[in-house]
Amino acid sequence: MAVFTPVTAAQAQAFLQAYDLGALIELAPIAEGVENSNFRLETEAGRHVLTLFERRTDAAALPFCLGLTAHLAKAGRPAAEPVADGSGNWIGTLNGRPAAIVKWVEGVWLRAPADADQAKAGAELARLHIAAADYPGRRANPVGPDACQALLDRCRTVAKGHDAAMLDVLAREIGVWRALPADLPSGAIHADYFPDNVLFDQGEVSGVIDVYFACTGAWAYDLAIGLAAWAFNADGSLGRSAFEAFLSGYESVRPLRPDERDLLPALGRAAATRFTLTRLHDRLFHDPEALVTPKDPAPFFRRLETWPA
Ligand SMILES: Nc1ncnc2c1ncn2[C@@H]1O[C@H](COP(=O)(O)OP(=O)(O)O)[C@@H](O)[C@H]1O
Ligand SMILES: N[C@@H](CCOP(=O)(O)O)C(=O)O
């Protein structure tokens, strides 16, 4: 469960005073996610999500992230629209944390997506890229090569044995990532397009949530993250038909340029490096008081070997 900062019903009720959502009916912690504190917020105006932003989501990034969600929703994409308070602000403060309310999106995430679902998820990612192409906001990747190098340096202060050996490999991969061409088609990207952030309802994508790693970047890098997240088995081995389904779903909406296609394995290694490193960092520096279960870095580390050439 991800609740780093607890919120009582009385605190949520007080926070709600600024909004036109009526009284609080129920507040329930959400037992998923690893980044922010999330609560299901039942109000007289319906079901919403209350998020308190922690760690990697700094307040300065929120106008970009919430603005992107609003932009996508306006363009007809299934995004969780932010709710403004009575003064028109999306971002408030609760228990010392930046906090926001977004609309609840119906649906569930797929634990075992079939190839047809993979294709739909891939296609929705391409639609997101196209719908966001005219979004004017910009944000540097908060977990790009520089930030990953800083995480790596911090990990080195405590890592031993196999973890230290992993860091040696990741250090080399960050060097390769830095040298990748910077002239690929770019725009606002989701950057955390994992199955648990894509909800399905009645066989269709009903919601793309958790836009808090969203940033400006290469679309093909976002595709590589999507493939890394969706198309490999739990042990890190490749799911070839899933990989092809996700990729062809994406390309059914936005065919790749030849240079994007050529760079996909290198971008896949960059994605594997980023997620191995954040997971390793979070495991090494896990706070046992926080209600969160760190994720295993090993399957993403394995993608460095198993990504198809
Ligand atoms: N707008 C939403 N509609 C429905 N469920 C949501 C919404 N936002 C978050 N959730 C639920 O909360 C869980 C955690 O949210 P998420 O944003 O992924 O957390 P984190 O920021 O920690 O990564 C999701 O897996 C989903 O079950
Ligand atoms: N997707 C990341 C973790 C952060 O995202 P969340 O949506 O699971 O909170 C990973 O799998 O490492």
XYZ file of C-alpha atoms and ligand atoms in Angstrom:
348
model
C 0.000 0.000 0.000
C 1.257 3.449 -0.695
C 0.423 5.817 2.094
C 3.441 7.811 3.177
C 1.406 10.622 4.708
C -1.762 9.566 6.566
C -4.912 11.698 6.276
C -7.860 11.522 8.679
C -11.469 11.980 7.620
C -11.553 15.285 9.534
C -8.482 16.546 7.649
C -9.979 15.522 4.309
C -13.271 17.205 5.207
C -11.410 20.424 6.054
C -9.444 20.214 2.768
C -12.719 19.753 0.875
C -14.050 23.085 2.169
C -12.174 24.811 -0.642
C -13.934 22.678 -3.305
C -17.435 22.527 -4.661
C -17.733 18.789 -4.032
C -20.102 18.784 -1.038
C -19.432 16.894 2.151
C -17.111 13.923 2.611
C -18.878 10.579 2.653
C -15.896 8.250 2.915
C -12.110 8.379 2.745
C -10.222 5.137 2.056
C -6.473 4.627 1.513
C -5.674 3.028 -1.849
C -3.628 -0.129 -1.553
C -1.565 0.324 -4.737
C 1.232 2.476 -6.099
C 4.664 3.192 -4.701
C 5.223 6.899 -5.293
C 2.497 9.024 -3.744
C -0.157 8.759 -1.029
C -3.537 8.044 -2.629
C -7.033 7.941 -1.164
C -10.415 7.127 -2.630
C -12.529 10.160 -1.790
C -16.295 9.674 -1.791
C -18.073 13.015 -1.725
C -21.606 14.226 -2.280
C -20.436 15.073 -5.818
C -19.170 11.551 -6.520
C -16.000 9.494 -6.350
C -12.561 11.084 -6.714
C -8.910 10.408 -5.918
C -7.052 12.529 -3.389
C -3.285 12.431 -3.898
C -0.597 13.807 -1.619
C 2.627 14.152 -3.569
C 5.785 12.675 -2.108
C 9.421 12.208 -2.969
C 9.939 12.373 -6.737
C 6.959 14.600 -7.558
C 7.931 18.113 -6.631
C 5.230 20.772 -6.418
C 6.792 22.772 -9.251
C 6.061 19.907 -11.662
C 2.380 19.633 -10.815
C 1.056 22.385 -13.122
C 2.723 20.515 -16.014
C 1.347 17.114 -14.955
C -2.179 18.193 -14.070
C -2.282 20.547 -17.060
C -1.375 17.617 -19.299
C -4.176 15.505 -17.814
C -6.661 18.308 -18.369
C -5.375 18.772 -21.935
C -5.717 15.052 -22.688
C -9.225 14.897 -21.228
C -10.238 17.911 -23.326
C -8.874 16.136 -26.407
C -11.131 13.164 -25.634
C -8.498 10.870 -24.179
C -9.418 8.821 -21.076
C -7.457 10.876 -18.559
C -8.342 11.530 -14.900
C -9.262 15.213 -15.036
C -8.046 17.398 -12.168
C -10.664 19.200 -10.079
C -10.113 22.890 -9.370
C -10.978 24.437 -6.029
C -13.249 27.474 -5.711
C -10.357 29.788 -6.633
C -9.506 27.826 -9.771
C -6.440 26.084 -8.288
C -5.668 22.417 -8.912
C -2.992 22.225 -6.266
C -3.498 22.683 -2.532
C -1.603 21.696 0.584
C -2.623 18.963 3.006
C -0.565 17.757 5.974
C 2.438 19.635 4.652
C 2.262 18.004 1.213
C 1.170 19.354 -2.158
C -2.216 17.721 -2.789
C -4.718 17.443 -5.630
C -8.089 15.887 -6.362
C -8.714 14.159 -9.700
C -11.830 12.497 -11.049
C -12.194 8.769 -10.469
C -11.878 6.704 -13.631
C -13.872 3.469 -13.846
C -12.022 0.300 -14.720
C -9.392 -2.093 -13.467
C -5.832 -2.738 -14.486
C -5.094 -6.004 -16.202
C -2.914 -8.479 -14.309
C -2.613 -10.768 -17.349
C -3.323 -8.767 -20.515
C -4.076 -10.803 -23.645
C -2.383 -9.795 -26.887
C -5.552 -7.942 -27.939
C -5.302 -5.840 -24.752
C -1.614 -5.211 -25.426
C -2.530 -3.851 -28.832
C -5.173 -1.557 -27.323
C -2.731 -0.303 -24.709
C -0.102 0.365 -27.388
C -2.628 2.204 -29.555
C -3.770 4.363 -26.621
C -0.169 5.371 -25.901
C 0.214 6.573 -29.493
C -3.090 8.487 -29.225
C -1.811 10.093 -26.040
C 1.327 11.255 -27.855
C -0.666 12.734 -30.704
C -3.252 14.358 -28.420
C -0.461 15.925 -26.351
C 1.529 17.148 -29.369
C 0.081 20.662 -29.029
C 0.420 20.768 -25.236
C 2.626 23.788 -24.569
C 3.969 22.756 -21.141
C 7.546 21.524 -20.752
C 9.223 19.514 -17.998
C 12.654 17.915 -17.981
C 12.611 14.188 -17.238
C 12.835 13.887 -13.421
C 14.427 10.460 -13.877
C 16.584 11.125 -16.927
C 20.292 10.245 -17.075
C 21.418 13.006 -14.668
C 18.863 12.116 -12.006
C 19.630 8.419 -12.481
C 23.338 9.134 -12.009
C 22.514 10.903 -8.730
C 20.398 7.916 -7.600
C 23.226 5.588 -8.572
C 25.776 7.600 -6.589
C 23.503 7.467 -3.549
C 22.989 3.711 -3.959
C 26.766 3.205 -4.080
C 27.051 4.482 -0.513
C 25.214 1.412 0.827
C 25.115 -1.288 -1.907
C 27.080 -4.504 -1.468
C 27.572 -7.751 -3.363
C 25.096 -8.338 -6.199
C 23.567 -4.865 -5.789
C 27.001 -3.235 -6.192
C 27.661 -5.355 -9.296
C 24.316 -4.233 -10.751
C 25.339 -0.617 -10.175
C 28.524 -1.125 -12.220
C 26.435 -2.294 -15.177
C 23.907 0.519 -14.716
C 26.680 3.133 -14.628
C 27.835 1.985 -18.071
C 24.250 1.986 -19.359
C 23.711 5.573 -18.184
C 26.754 6.561 -20.258
C 25.244 4.906 -23.348
C 21.848 6.522 -22.661
C 23.416 9.987 -22.491
C 24.945 9.530 -25.940
C 21.656 8.617 -27.703
C 20.509 10.996 -30.458
C 18.338 13.854 -29.194
C 16.531 14.586 -32.455
C 13.740 12.005 -32.278
C 10.069 13.073 -32.520
C 9.218 14.408 -29.070
C 6.516 15.941 -26.952
C 4.820 15.334 -23.640
C 5.239 11.682 -22.639
C 3.631 9.662 -19.842
C 6.938 8.040 -18.832
C 5.334 5.497 -16.443
C 2.946 3.699 -18.811
C 2.746 0.483 -16.807
C -0.239 -1.895 -16.739
C -1.258 -0.552 -13.294
C -1.607 2.920 -14.801
C -3.906 1.861 -17.655
C -7.427 0.926 -16.624
C -9.744 -1.201 -18.757
C -13.532 -1.343 -18.685
C -15.565 -3.695 -20.885
C -12.497 -4.643 -22.886
C -11.436 -1.089 -23.753
C -8.971 1.358 -22.235
C -11.060 3.468 -19.864
C -8.385 5.441 -18.040
C -4.738 6.427 -18.169
C -3.747 7.529 -14.690
C -0.680 8.519 -12.674
C 0.822 11.181 -14.909
C 3.300 12.353 -12.289
C 6.425 11.177 -14.127
C 5.128 12.823 -17.304
C 7.703 15.057 -18.929
C 8.989 16.256 -22.271
C 10.795 13.497 -24.118
C 11.131 11.288 -27.156
C 7.938 9.442 -28.054
C 9.995 6.352 -28.886
C 11.466 6.400 -25.361
C 7.914 6.377 -23.977
C 7.091 3.488 -26.309
C 10.190 1.667 -25.012
C 8.968 2.205 -21.429
C 5.541 0.845 -22.427
C 7.104 -2.221 -24.044
C 9.409 -2.767 -21.051
C 6.436 -2.567 -18.697
C 3.903 -4.620 -20.674
C 5.677 -7.114 -22.857
C 7.993 -9.042 -20.534
C 7.165 -11.893 -18.173
C 7.374 -11.600 -14.386
C 10.900 -13.072 -14.392
C 12.103 -10.495 -16.947
C 12.028 -12.796 -19.978
C 10.546 -11.475 -23.217
C 6.900 -12.113 -24.080
C 7.392 -12.065 -27.812
C 3.756 -12.062 -28.934
C 2.898 -9.423 -26.308
C 5.813 -7.307 -27.541
C 4.652 -7.534 -31.139
C 1.031 -6.846 -30.197
C 1.867 -3.725 -28.156
C 4.226 -2.436 -30.854
C 1.815 -3.033 -33.724
C -1.002 -1.446 -31.687
C 1.163 1.636 -31.256
C 2.127 1.698 -34.928
C -1.505 1.277 -36.026
C -1.912 4.874 -34.791
C 1.582 6.324 -35.266
C 4.027 4.389 -37.427
C 7.639 4.738 -36.273
C 10.252 6.530 -38.346
C 13.153 4.263 -39.389
C 15.544 5.953 -36.944
C 13.070 5.445 -34.071
C 12.774 1.770 -34.944
C 16.560 1.369 -35.104
C 16.957 3.025 -31.714
C 14.223 1.048 -29.966
C 16.604 -1.548 -28.418
C 18.857 1.231 -27.077
C 15.837 3.102 -25.711
C 14.628 -0.161 -24.176
C 17.956 -0.452 -22.356
C 17.566 3.124 -21.136
C 14.073 2.291 -19.827
C 15.365 -0.879 -18.152
C 18.158 1.146 -16.544
C 15.779 3.812 -15.220
C 13.355 1.358 -13.610
C 16.052 -0.971 -12.263
C 17.710 1.990 -10.626
C 14.640 3.572 -9.029
C 13.540 0.167 -7.727
C 16.998 -0.642 -6.371
C 17.271 2.790 -4.785
C 13.847 2.453 -3.170
C 14.685 -0.995 -1.825
C 18.054 0.093 -0.432
C 16.528 3.157 1.239
C 13.192 1.629 2.220
C 11.567 3.246 5.254
C 9.913 0.414 7.220
C 7.431 2.938 8.669
C 5.974 3.750 5.227
C 3.019 1.675 4.053
C 4.621 0.694 0.778
C 6.131 -2.513 -0.595
C 9.285 -1.839 -2.630
C 9.330 -3.381 -6.108
C 11.978 -5.879 -7.219
C 14.667 -4.406 -9.503
C 15.850 -7.813 -10.810
C 13.243 -8.362 -13.578
C 14.010 -4.934 -15.076
C 17.738 -5.591 -14.828
C 17.126 -8.777 -16.828
C 15.567 -6.753 -19.634
C 19.065 -5.492 -20.402
C 19.785 -9.043 -21.631
C 16.370 -10.006 -22.936
C 15.402 -6.919 -24.980
C 15.090 -8.115 -28.600
C 17.811 -6.781 -30.937
N -8.212 8.607 -11.227
C -8.236 7.371 -10.752
N -9.328 6.607 -10.921
C -9.386 5.364 -10.401
N -8.401 4.791 -9.681
C -7.286 5.498 -9.489
C -7.129 6.818 -10.016
N -5.917 7.268 -9.644
C -5.341 6.294 -8.924
N -6.149 5.225 -8.834
C -5.880 3.968 -8.108
O -4.809 4.222 -7.217
C -3.706 3.341 -7.473
C -2.413 4.079 -7.209
O -2.364 5.268 -7.963
P -1.054 5.739 -8.673
O -1.302 7.100 -9.195
O -0.595 4.684 -9.636
O -0.052 5.792 -7.446
P 1.445 6.295 -7.403
O 1.401 7.768 -7.638
O 1.904 5.921 -6.053
O 2.167 5.590 -8.508
C -3.903 2.912 -8.912
O -3.303 1.676 -9.191
C -5.417 2.856 -9.012
O -5.887 1.639 -8.454
N 6.057 1.988 -12.385
C 7.180 2.047 -11.497
C 6.823 2.448 -10.099
C 6.120 3.761 -9.923
O 4.826 3.695 -10.291
P 3.489 3.108 -9.578
O 2.454 3.459 -10.571
O 3.613 1.609 -9.389
O 3.375 3.776 -8.258
C 7.843 0.666 -11.385
O 7.148 -0.311 -11.650
O 9.008 0.612 -10.982
